[in-house]
């Protein structure tokens, strides 16, 4: 019995060997012809250099919670609220969850699949059918397959490429979510500083109106006394009307900034927006460039990281599309029982099993495979171009912010010089008025000019703070992830 069984086994192995040889022959002959040439992208080239201004200080890279450098507790509260409740960020996080599910689905192709099948079928066979003895009868057919196994042989790496593409899209989604967080915190800081600046300027403009009203009263008194002509009164009225319009515009701008901050935090326009209107006097954070530029910028900007992962995912999709030109092999195993009578379902004679490969040969697909490969190659080329464009945009943004920072610094110095000169003029004219050497109007006019310069200094200070925010954002806002993930928070 053992010898007979061994002989049967040997014959089976020989038969299977012939089948394998025949299958290999079919594999070699069953490949669809690959396109001769695919379009290639222009050389992406090296990363362009970023000229460092000679007078620009070297600063460290931004921290994850970079906005804390402003030392504004109200701003910290608003940013944290926005990061928790903003709908755009929640949507970006949902896309990360979707990408994670797609990775799991793609990875499942690399694993064997096991199923259990159970079916009951009541069927009547026609009198003149092809089932002979069953013709004209009604039968209850039962099938139980406790083992149904399928496994796809990834000989050409198609499944592995699809997994790499899915993982690339997951890393890209994570980087895009980080980019959304960066843009959200940047927008919150910019709107908060604008609100804070408008509140302070409104307070100063109302002080200016006080002096303009005083100037109008003095001009009207001098005109009534015959000491001045009507033009001084008219000029004072025009200046007062212009100040009133500026106050109205500032009130509207303040309301709009509050509405914007509420929307960023995922709340309605009536939400309470904390803001510190007092001038805390904190020093402005340093403006400069980190020592490692521009290459380090590629890993510090989430949009660049996302673009790089898009290139990798597209390259993997090209590989998967190329593998589709080769034969596809699936192994299938089936073991169970089937019977037309439920009572003898588990009779040894009703045990059925099957095992073998299913080979699909893509000999002629009507150009579908070529079109798919060219389409994926086009996506890859576009991803490369987008990656390079993102790098150029990042370098331009940094250069623009630095250029604007130098302009604002020059303006600040000029305003300081102007403010000191106007303050001296006001002191001199006020002293002359109190000494009875001149009328009061020249001293009030000098104070009005000084008040206008103080407003301009406030606007300049807010603009420089906003410029610092834009620089932190342009440098990546503390993001640093080679795998498309968010860094740990090192600043507590």
Short mmCIF file of C-alpha atoms in Angstrom, two decimals:
data_model
loop_
_atom_site.label_atom_id
_atom_site.label_comp_id
_atom_site.label_asym_id
_atom_site.label_seq_id
_atom_site.Cartn_x
_atom_site.Cartn_y
_atom_site.Cartn_z
CA UNK A 1 0.00 0.00 0.00
CA UNK A 2 2.80 2.36 0.87
CA UNK A 3 4.64 1.59 -2.38
CA UNK A 4 1.50 2.14 -4.40
CA UNK A 5 0.88 5.41 -2.63
CA UNK A 6 4.47 6.46 -3.29
CA UNK A 7 4.08 5.59 -6.94
CA UNK A 8 0.93 7.63 -7.20
CA UNK A 9 2.66 10.53 -5.47
CA UNK A 10 5.59 10.35 -7.84
CA UNK A 11 3.29 10.40 -10.82
CA UNK A 12 1.47 13.35 -9.38
CA UNK A 13 4.71 15.25 -8.87
CA UNK A 14 5.80 14.55 -12.45
CA UNK A 15 2.46 15.69 -13.75
CA UNK A 16 2.63 18.87 -11.69
CA UNK A 17 6.18 19.45 -12.88
CA UNK A 18 5.07 19.29 -16.50
CA UNK A 19 2.28 21.70 -15.69
CA UNK A 20 4.75 24.11 -14.10
CA UNK A 21 7.03 23.96 -17.13
CA UNK A 22 4.09 24.56 -19.42
CA UNK A 23 2.93 27.43 -17.20
CA UNK A 24 6.39 29.02 -17.32
CA UNK A 25 6.32 28.80 -21.07
CA UNK A 26 2.99 30.54 -21.12
CA UNK A 27 4.32 33.18 -18.76
CA UNK A 28 7.23 33.94 -21.04
CA UNK A 29 4.99 34.14 -24.05
CA UNK A 30 2.06 35.86 -22.40
CA UNK A 31 3.50 39.29 -21.66
CA UNK A 32 1.95 42.27 -23.34
CA UNK A 33 4.46 44.42 -25.20
CA UNK A 34 5.70 47.40 -23.21
CA UNK A 35 5.82 50.81 -24.90
CA UNK A 36 9.19 51.54 -26.44
CA UNK A 37 9.53 55.03 -25.01
CA UNK A 38 7.82 57.01 -22.29
CA UNK A 39 7.97 60.81 -21.95
CA UNK A 40 10.66 61.94 -19.53
CA UNK A 41 10.68 65.05 -17.43
CA UNK A 42 13.24 67.76 -17.76
CA UNK A 43 16.10 67.55 -15.34
CA UNK A 44 14.81 68.82 -12.01
CA UNK A 45 18.30 70.09 -11.28
CA UNK A 46 19.81 71.07 -7.98
CA UNK A 47 17.94 73.10 -5.42
CA UNK A 48 18.44 76.81 -6.18
CA UNK A 49 20.52 78.70 -3.68
CA UNK A 50 19.12 81.40 -1.41
CA UNK A 51 21.40 84.39 -1.05
CA UNK A 52 21.79 85.30 2.60
CA UNK A 53 21.76 89.03 3.37
CA UNK A 54 25.11 90.03 4.84
CA UNK A 55 23.44 91.92 7.69
CA UNK A 56 20.98 89.14 8.56
CA UNK A 57 21.47 87.42 11.92
CA UNK A 58 21.59 83.64 12.27
CA UNK A 59 18.61 82.31 14.21
CA UNK A 60 17.50 78.81 15.27
CA UNK A 61 14.77 76.95 13.44
CA UNK A 62 11.23 77.65 14.65
CA UNK A 63 9.80 75.52 17.44
CA UNK A 64 6.59 73.55 16.97
CA UNK A 65 4.58 76.10 18.96
CA UNK A 66 6.47 79.00 17.48
CA UNK A 67 3.72 81.55 18.24
CA UNK A 68 4.59 81.34 21.96
CA UNK A 69 7.66 83.42 21.21
CA UNK A 70 5.30 86.41 21.00
CA UNK A 71 4.43 85.91 24.69
CA UNK A 72 0.76 86.61 24.15
CA UNK A 73 -1.44 84.36 26.36
CA UNK A 74 -4.58 85.40 24.49
CA UNK A 75 -2.98 84.38 21.20
CA UNK A 76 -1.94 81.02 22.69
CA UNK A 77 -5.56 80.41 23.68
CA UNK A 78 -6.87 81.30 20.23
CA UNK A 79 -4.36 79.10 18.38
CA UNK A 80 -5.03 76.09 20.61
CA UNK A 81 -8.76 76.60 20.15
CA UNK A 82 -8.34 76.76 16.37
CA UNK A 83 -6.17 73.63 16.28
CA UNK A 84 -8.85 71.77 18.19
CA UNK A 85 -12.03 72.94 16.47
CA UNK A 86 -11.17 74.20 12.97
CA UNK A 87 -13.22 72.30 10.31
CA UNK A 88 -10.47 72.45 7.67
CA UNK A 89 -8.01 70.76 10.03
CA UNK A 90 -10.57 68.14 10.99
CA UNK A 91 -11.12 67.45 7.29
CA UNK A 92 -7.35 67.08 6.78
CA UNK A 93 -7.18 64.63 9.70
CA UNK A 94 -10.05 62.67 8.14
CA UNK A 95 -8.03 62.40 4.91
CA UNK A 96 -5.20 60.91 6.97
CA UNK A 97 -7.61 58.29 8.33
CA UNK A 98 -8.74 57.54 4.77
CA UNK A 99 -5.13 57.15 3.63
CA UNK A 100 -4.45 54.78 6.53
CA UNK A 101 -7.39 52.64 5.47
CA UNK A 102 -6.11 52.61 1.89
CA UNK A 103 -2.70 51.41 3.08
CA UNK A 104 -4.35 48.55 4.95
CA UNK A 105 -6.40 47.67 1.87
CA UNK A 106 -3.34 47.70 -0.37
CA UNK A 107 -1.33 45.62 2.10
CA UNK A 108 -4.09 43.02 2.22
CA UNK A 109 -3.21 42.10 -1.39
CA UNK A 110 0.10 40.70 -0.14
CA UNK A 111 -1.62 38.28 2.26
CA UNK A 112 -3.58 35.09 1.63
CA UNK A 113 -7.37 35.36 1.90
CA UNK A 114 -9.46 32.72 3.67
CA UNK A 115 -13.25 32.41 3.43
CA UNK A 116 -15.95 30.01 4.59
CA UNK A 117 -18.81 29.22 2.24
CA UNK A 118 -22.21 27.71 3.04
CA UNK A 119 -25.15 27.59 0.65
CA UNK A 120 -28.56 25.91 0.37
CA UNK A 121 -30.25 25.75 -3.02
CA UNK A 122 -33.70 24.38 -3.91
CA UNK A 123 -33.76 23.79 -7.68
CA UNK A 124 -36.22 22.16 -10.10
CA UNK A 125 -34.68 20.61 -13.24
CA UNK A 126 -36.75 20.71 -16.46
CA UNK A 127 -38.08 17.53 -18.00
CA UNK A 128 -36.01 17.91 -21.16
CA UNK A 129 -32.89 19.34 -19.56
CA UNK A 130 -29.30 18.13 -19.68
CA UNK A 131 -29.21 16.71 -16.19
CA UNK A 132 -30.54 13.30 -17.24
CA UNK A 133 -31.51 11.47 -14.08
CA UNK A 134 -32.33 14.73 -12.35
CA UNK A 135 -34.69 15.89 -15.13
CA UNK A 136 -38.17 16.56 -13.91
CA UNK A 137 -37.17 16.47 -10.27
CA UNK A 138 -36.74 19.05 -7.55
CA UNK A 139 -33.55 18.83 -5.52
CA UNK A 140 -32.19 20.49 -2.43
CA UNK A 141 -28.50 21.14 -3.04
CA UNK A 142 -26.14 21.83 -0.13
CA UNK A 143 -22.59 23.16 -0.21
CA UNK A 144 -20.22 23.61 2.74
CA UNK A 145 -16.72 24.90 2.06
CA UNK A 146 -14.94 25.48 5.38
CA UNK A 147 -11.72 26.28 3.54
CA UNK A 148 -11.60 28.71 0.63
CA UNK A 149 -8.14 30.18 0.23
CA UNK A 150 -6.81 32.61 -2.37
CA UNK A 151 -3.31 33.97 -2.74
CA UNK A 152 -1.96 36.32 -5.37
CA UNK A 153 1.63 35.66 -6.43
CA UNK A 154 3.28 39.07 -6.66
CA UNK A 155 5.99 37.93 -9.07
CA UNK A 156 6.44 41.33 -10.70
CA UNK A 157 6.08 43.53 -7.63
CA UNK A 158 2.75 45.07 -8.59
CA UNK A 159 1.18 44.58 -5.16
CA UNK A 160 4.33 45.85 -3.43
CA UNK A 161 4.28 48.95 -5.65
CA UNK A 162 0.66 49.57 -4.78
CA UNK A 163 1.52 49.32 -1.09
CA UNK A 164 4.39 51.78 -1.56
CA UNK A 165 2.06 54.14 -3.41
CA UNK A 166 -0.54 53.93 -0.64
CA UNK A 167 2.08 54.54 2.02
CA UNK A 168 3.36 57.50 0.03
CA UNK A 169 -0.14 58.94 -0.12
CA UNK A 170 -0.48 58.40 3.64
CA UNK A 171 2.76 60.29 4.30
CA UNK A 172 1.59 62.98 1.90
CA UNK A 173 -1.76 63.26 3.73
CA UNK A 174 0.05 63.61 7.05
CA UNK A 175 2.29 66.33 5.64
CA UNK A 176 -0.73 68.09 4.15
CA UNK A 177 -2.43 67.96 7.56
CA UNK A 178 0.71 69.50 9.06
CA UNK A 179 0.59 72.18 6.36
CA UNK A 180 -3.04 72.88 7.28
CA UNK A 181 -2.02 73.25 10.94
CA UNK A 182 0.78 75.62 9.95
CA UNK A 183 -1.48 77.77 7.77
CA UNK A 184 -4.14 77.76 10.48
CA UNK A 185 -1.77 78.90 13.22
CA UNK A 186 -0.24 81.47 10.85
CA UNK A 187 -3.63 82.92 9.91
CA UNK A 188 -4.68 83.03 13.56
CA UNK A 189 -1.51 84.88 14.57
CA UNK A 190 -1.80 87.35 11.68
CA UNK A 191 -5.46 88.14 12.38
CA UNK A 192 -4.79 88.42 16.11
CA UNK A 193 -1.93 90.88 15.58
CA UNK A 194 -4.06 92.85 13.13
CA UNK A 195 -6.89 92.98 15.70
CA UNK A 196 -4.49 94.00 18.43
CA UNK A 197 -2.94 96.69 16.24
CA UNK A 198 -6.31 98.05 15.13
CA UNK A 199 -7.46 98.26 18.76
CA UNK A 200 -4.36 100.25 19.69
CA UNK A 201 -4.56 102.48 16.62
CA UNK A 202 -8.24 103.16 17.35
CA UNK A 203 -7.32 104.27 20.85
CA UNK A 204 -4.61 106.56 19.45
CA UNK A 205 -6.96 107.87 16.74
CA UNK A 206 -9.47 108.84 19.40
CA UNK A 207 -6.72 110.69 21.22
CA UNK A 208 -5.94 112.41 17.92
CA UNK A 209 -9.60 113.40 17.59
CA UNK A 210 -9.41 114.96 21.06
CA UNK A 211 -6.56 117.18 19.92
CA UNK A 212 -8.31 117.96 16.63
CA UNK A 213 -11.45 119.01 18.49
CA UNK A 214 -9.30 121.23 20.68
CA UNK A 215 -7.68 122.70 17.56
CA UNK A 216 -11.12 123.41 16.08
CA UNK A 217 -12.24 125.16 19.25
CA UNK A 218 -9.09 127.31 19.34
CA UNK A 219 -9.42 128.14 15.62
CA UNK A 220 -13.08 129.12 16.02
CA UNK A 221 -12.22 131.31 19.00
CA UNK A 222 -9.37 132.97 17.11
CA UNK A 223 -11.64 133.51 14.09
CA UNK A 224 -14.35 135.03 16.28
CA UNK A 225 -11.74 137.33 17.83
CA UNK A 226 -10.45 138.34 14.41
CA UNK A 227 -7.00 136.85 15.05
CA UNK A 228 -7.29 134.15 12.33
CA UNK A 229 -9.12 133.84 9.05
CA UNK A 230 -11.78 131.27 8.17
CA UNK A 231 -9.34 128.86 6.52
CA UNK A 232 -7.94 127.62 9.84
CA UNK A 233 -11.46 126.67 10.96
CA UNK A 234 -12.22 124.89 7.70
CA UNK A 235 -8.96 122.92 7.81
CA UNK A 236 -9.64 121.84 11.39
CA UNK A 237 -13.14 120.64 10.44
CA UNK A 238 -11.83 118.64 7.45
CA UNK A 239 -9.15 117.02 9.61
CA UNK A 240 -11.77 116.11 12.22
CA UNK A 241 -14.06 114.56 9.59
CA UNK A 242 -11.18 112.52 8.17
CA UNK A 243 -10.35 111.25 11.65
CA UNK A 244 -13.99 110.25 12.16
CA UNK A 245 -13.95 108.21 8.94
CA UNK A 246 -10.70 106.51 10.04
CA UNK A 247 -12.32 105.61 13.36
CA UNK A 248 -15.33 104.12 11.58
CA UNK A 249 -13.05 102.12 9.28
CA UNK A 250 -11.05 100.83 12.26
CA UNK A 251 -14.23 99.78 14.08
CA UNK A 252 -15.35 97.82 11.00
CA UNK A 253 -11.88 96.27 10.61
CA UNK A 254 -11.86 95.21 14.27
CA UNK A 255 -15.25 93.53 13.84
CA UNK A 256 -14.03 91.73 10.69
CA UNK A 257 -10.87 90.51 12.47
CA UNK A 258 -12.93 89.16 15.36
CA UNK A 259 -15.23 87.36 12.94
CA UNK A 260 -12.23 85.87 11.13
CA UNK A 261 -10.67 84.63 14.38
CA UNK A 262 -13.99 83.09 15.42
CA UNK A 263 -14.28 81.29 12.08
CA UNK A 264 -10.71 79.99 12.35
CA UNK A 265 -11.60 78.58 15.76
CA UNK A 266 -14.65 76.85 14.29
CA UNK A 267 -17.11 79.18 16.06
CA UNK A 268 -19.79 81.64 15.09
CA UNK A 269 -19.20 85.40 14.66
CA UNK A 270 -20.58 86.13 18.13
CA UNK A 271 -17.90 84.05 19.87
CA UNK A 272 -15.82 85.70 22.58
CA UNK A 273 -12.35 86.59 21.28
CA UNK A 274 -9.77 87.36 23.96
CA UNK A 275 -7.26 90.03 23.01
CA UNK A 276 -4.61 91.93 24.95
CA UNK A 277 -4.96 95.55 23.84
CA UNK A 278 -2.34 96.91 26.21
CA UNK A 279 1.13 97.49 24.78
CA UNK A 280 3.09 94.89 26.75
CA UNK A 281 6.41 96.22 25.55
CA UNK A 282 7.80 92.76 24.84
CA UNK A 283 10.76 92.76 22.50
CA UNK A 284 10.06 91.57 19.00
CA UNK A 285 11.55 88.11 18.27
CA UNK A 286 14.70 88.14 16.19
CA UNK A 287 14.37 88.14 12.42
CA UNK A 288 16.99 86.20 10.54
CA UNK A 289 17.84 82.94 8.81
CA UNK A 290 18.88 79.57 10.23
CA UNK A 291 22.38 78.47 9.34
CA UNK A 292 21.26 75.46 7.26
CA UNK A 293 19.63 76.89 4.17
CA UNK A 294 18.32 76.19 1.65
CA UNK A 295 18.67 72.38 1.74
CA UNK A 296 17.34 72.06 5.31
CA UNK A 297 14.26 73.96 4.19
CA UNK A 298 13.17 70.90 2.21
CA UNK A 299 12.55 68.95 5.39
CA UNK A 300 11.18 71.87 7.38
CA UNK A 301 8.27 72.82 5.14
CA UNK A 302 5.32 70.42 5.22
CA UNK A 303 4.18 71.44 1.74
CA UNK A 304 7.58 70.46 0.31
CA UNK A 305 7.49 67.16 2.21
CA UNK A 306 3.98 66.49 0.87
CA UNK A 307 5.12 67.24 -2.69
CA UNK A 308 8.10 64.91 -2.30
CA UNK A 309 5.89 62.08 -1.07
CA UNK A 310 3.55 62.72 -4.00
CA UNK A 311 6.48 62.08 -6.34
CA UNK A 312 7.31 58.82 -4.56
CA UNK A 313 3.71 57.64 -4.63
CA UNK A 314 3.43 58.48 -8.33
CA UNK A 315 6.66 56.59 -9.07
CA UNK A 316 5.27 53.52 -7.31
CA UNK A 317 2.07 53.78 -9.37
CA UNK A 318 4.19 53.79 -12.53
CA UNK A 319 5.84 50.58 -11.34
CA UNK A 320 2.45 48.99 -10.69
CA UNK A 321 1.21 50.03 -14.13
CA UNK A 322 4.34 48.51 -15.72
CA UNK A 323 3.85 45.24 -13.82
CA UNK A 324 0.34 44.95 -15.30
CA UNK A 325 1.96 44.01 -18.63
CA UNK A 326 3.09 40.67 -17.19
CA UNK A 327 1.01 37.56 -16.46
CA UNK A 328 -1.08 37.53 -13.32
CA UNK A 329 -1.14 34.38 -11.17
CA UNK A 330 -3.60 33.55 -8.41
CA UNK A 331 -3.49 30.36 -6.33
CA UNK A 332 -6.79 28.93 -5.11
CA UNK A 333 -7.56 26.19 -2.62
CA UNK A 334 -11.06 24.82 -2.04
CA UNK A 335 -12.05 22.04 0.34
CA UNK A 336 -15.53 21.07 1.52
CA UNK A 337 -18.59 18.94 1.00
CA UNK A 338 -21.49 19.14 -1.43
CA UNK A 339 -24.54 16.95 -1.84
CA UNK A 340 -28.05 17.05 -3.22
CA UNK A 341 -29.28 15.56 0.04
CA UNK A 342 -28.64 17.28 3.34
CA UNK A 343 -28.64 14.03 5.24
CA UNK A 344 -25.52 12.59 3.60
CA UNK A 345 -23.66 15.93 3.22
CA UNK A 346 -20.72 14.70 5.32
CA UNK A 347 -20.49 11.33 3.60
CA UNK A 348 -16.80 10.70 2.75
CA UNK A 349 -17.74 10.32 -0.87
CA UNK A 350 -19.16 13.86 -0.96
CA UNK A 351 -15.89 15.49 0.10
CA UNK A 352 -14.67 17.80 -2.69
CA UNK A 353 -11.42 19.69 -2.99
CA UNK A 354 -9.57 21.69 -5.63
CA UNK A 355 -6.23 23.45 -5.81
CA UNK A 356 -4.38 25.14 -8.63
CA UNK A 357 -3.25 28.39 -10.17
CA UNK A 358 -5.33 30.78 -12.24
CA UNK A 359 -3.17 32.52 -14.83
CA UNK A 360 -4.25 35.64 -16.70
CA UNK A 361 -2.18 36.50 -19.76
CA UNK A 362 -2.47 40.15 -20.89
CA UNK A 363 -1.71 39.44 -24.56
CA UNK A 364 -3.92 42.09 -26.11
CA UNK A 365 -5.80 44.69 -24.11
CA UNK A 366 -6.77 47.10 -26.87
CA UNK A 367 -4.21 49.65 -25.71
CA UNK A 368 -5.66 49.90 -22.19
CA UNK A 369 -2.43 48.89 -20.44
CA UNK A 370 -0.35 51.29 -22.51
CA UNK A 371 -2.79 54.09 -21.81
CA UNK A 372 -2.73 53.32 -18.09
CA UNK A 373 1.08 53.33 -18.02
CA UNK A 374 1.28 56.60 -19.92
CA UNK A 375 -1.35 58.13 -17.64
CA UNK A 376 0.56 57.14 -14.50
CA UNK A 377 3.78 58.40 -16.07
CA UNK A 378 2.07 61.74 -16.75
CA UNK A 379 0.98 61.91 -13.09
CA UNK A 380 4.58 61.23 -12.10
CA UNK A 381 5.91 64.00 -14.35
CA UNK A 382 3.33 66.44 -12.99
CA UNK A 383 4.28 65.51 -9.42
CA UNK A 384 7.93 66.22 -10.22
CA UNK A 385 7.06 69.62 -11.65
CA UNK A 386 4.86 70.42 -8.66
CA UNK A 387 7.68 69.43 -6.30
CA UNK A 388 10.13 71.77 -7.99
CA UNK A 389 7.55 74.57 -8.13
CA UNK A 390 6.89 74.13 -4.38
CA UNK A 391 10.61 74.47 -3.66
CA UNK A 392 10.88 77.63 -5.77
CA UNK A 393 7.79 79.08 -4.10
CA UNK A 394 9.24 78.39 -0.66
CA UNK A 395 12.53 80.07 -1.50
CA UNK A 396 10.71 83.06 -2.99
CA UNK A 397 8.51 83.41 0.11
CA UNK A 398 11.54 83.44 2.41
CA UNK A 399 13.31 85.99 0.21
CA UNK A 400 10.21 88.21 0.03
CA UNK A 401 9.71 88.15 3.80
CA UNK A 402 13.34 89.02 4.44
CA UNK A 403 13.20 91.86 1.93
CA UNK A 404 10.06 93.23 3.57
CA UNK A 405 11.69 92.87 7.01
CA UNK A 406 14.58 95.11 5.97
CA UNK A 407 12.14 97.71 4.58
CA UNK A 408 10.08 97.71 7.78
CA UNK A 409 13.25 98.06 9.84
CA UNK A 410 14.29 101.11 7.84
CA UNK A 411 10.80 102.57 8.24
CA UNK A 412 10.96 101.99 11.99
CA UNK A 413 14.23 103.88 12.31
CA UNK A 414 12.89 106.76 10.19
CA UNK A 415 9.72 106.95 12.30
CA UNK A 416 11.73 106.98 15.50
CA UNK A 417 13.82 109.90 14.22
CA UNK A 418 10.67 111.70 13.07
CA UNK A 419 8.93 111.07 16.38
CA UNK A 420 11.84 112.50 18.40
CA UNK A 421 11.97 115.60 16.19
CA UNK A 422 8.21 116.18 16.40
CA UNK A 423 8.23 115.66 20.15
CA UNK A 424 10.89 118.39 20.50
CA UNK A 425 8.84 120.72 18.28
CA UNK A 426 5.76 120.15 20.37
CA UNK A 427 7.65 120.80 23.62
CA UNK A 428 9.11 124.03 22.21
CA UNK A 429 5.79 125.34 20.89
CA UNK A 430 3.95 124.43 24.08
CA UNK A 431 6.61 126.27 26.10
CA UNK A 432 6.30 129.29 23.79
CA UNK A 433 2.49 129.27 24.18
CA UNK A 434 2.68 129.02 27.96
CA UNK A 435 5.18 131.89 27.96
CA UNK A 436 2.73 134.01 26.00
CA UNK A 437 5.00 134.28 22.98
CA UNK A 438 2.59 132.57 20.55
CA UNK A 439 -0.99 131.43 20.35
CA UNK A 440 -2.01 127.92 21.42
CA UNK A 441 -2.83 126.71 17.90
CA UNK A 442 0.79 126.03 16.74
CA UNK A 443 1.42 123.83 19.80
CA UNK A 444 -1.79 121.86 19.15
CA UNK A 445 -0.86 121.39 15.49
CA UNK A 446 2.55 120.09 16.57
CA UNK A 447 0.84 117.63 18.96
CA UNK A 448 -1.46 116.45 16.19
CA UNK A 449 1.53 115.75 13.93
CA UNK A 450 3.24 113.87 16.77
CA UNK A 451 0.09 111.82 17.38
CA UNK A 452 -0.03 110.83 13.71
CA UNK A 453 3.57 109.63 13.89
CA UNK A 454 2.79 107.62 17.04
CA UNK A 455 0.01 105.87 15.12
CA UNK A 456 2.40 105.14 12.25
CA UNK A 457 4.87 103.63 14.74
CA UNK A 458 2.15 101.37 16.12
CA UNK A 459 1.25 100.21 12.62
CA UNK A 460 4.92 99.61 11.83
CA UNK A 461 5.43 97.61 15.04
CA UNK A 462 2.44 95.37 14.23
CA UNK A 463 3.65 94.92 10.64
CA UNK A 464 7.06 93.84 11.88
CA UNK A 465 5.45 91.30 14.19
CA UNK A 466 3.36 90.01 11.30
CA UNK A 467 6.51 89.85 9.18
CA UNK A 468 8.11 87.66 11.85
CA UNK A 469 5.04 85.40 11.78
CA UNK A 470 5.32 85.07 8.00
CA UNK A 471 9.01 84.21 8.30
CA UNK A 472 8.32 81.49 10.89
CA UNK A 473 5.66 80.10 8.56
CA UNK A 474 7.93 80.30 5.50
CA UNK A 475 10.59 78.33 7.41
CA UNK A 476 8.12 75.54 8.12
CA UNK A 477 6.79 76.57 11.52
CA UNK A 478 8.70 73.94 13.49
CA UNK A 479 7.78 71.04 11.22
CA UNK A 480 10.58 68.55 10.62
CA UNK A 481 9.64 65.08 9.45
CA UNK A 482 11.47 62.88 6.97
CA UNK A 483 8.60 60.38 7.09
CA UNK A 484 5.83 62.94 6.78
CA UNK A 485 4.97 62.97 10.48
CA UNK A 486 4.80 65.82 12.94
CA UNK A 487 7.79 66.37 15.21
CA UNK A 488 7.55 66.22 18.95
CA UNK A 489 6.96 69.40 20.80
CA UNK A 490 10.30 70.37 22.34
CA UNK A 491 9.24 73.68 23.81
CA UNK A 492 6.71 72.25 26.25
#
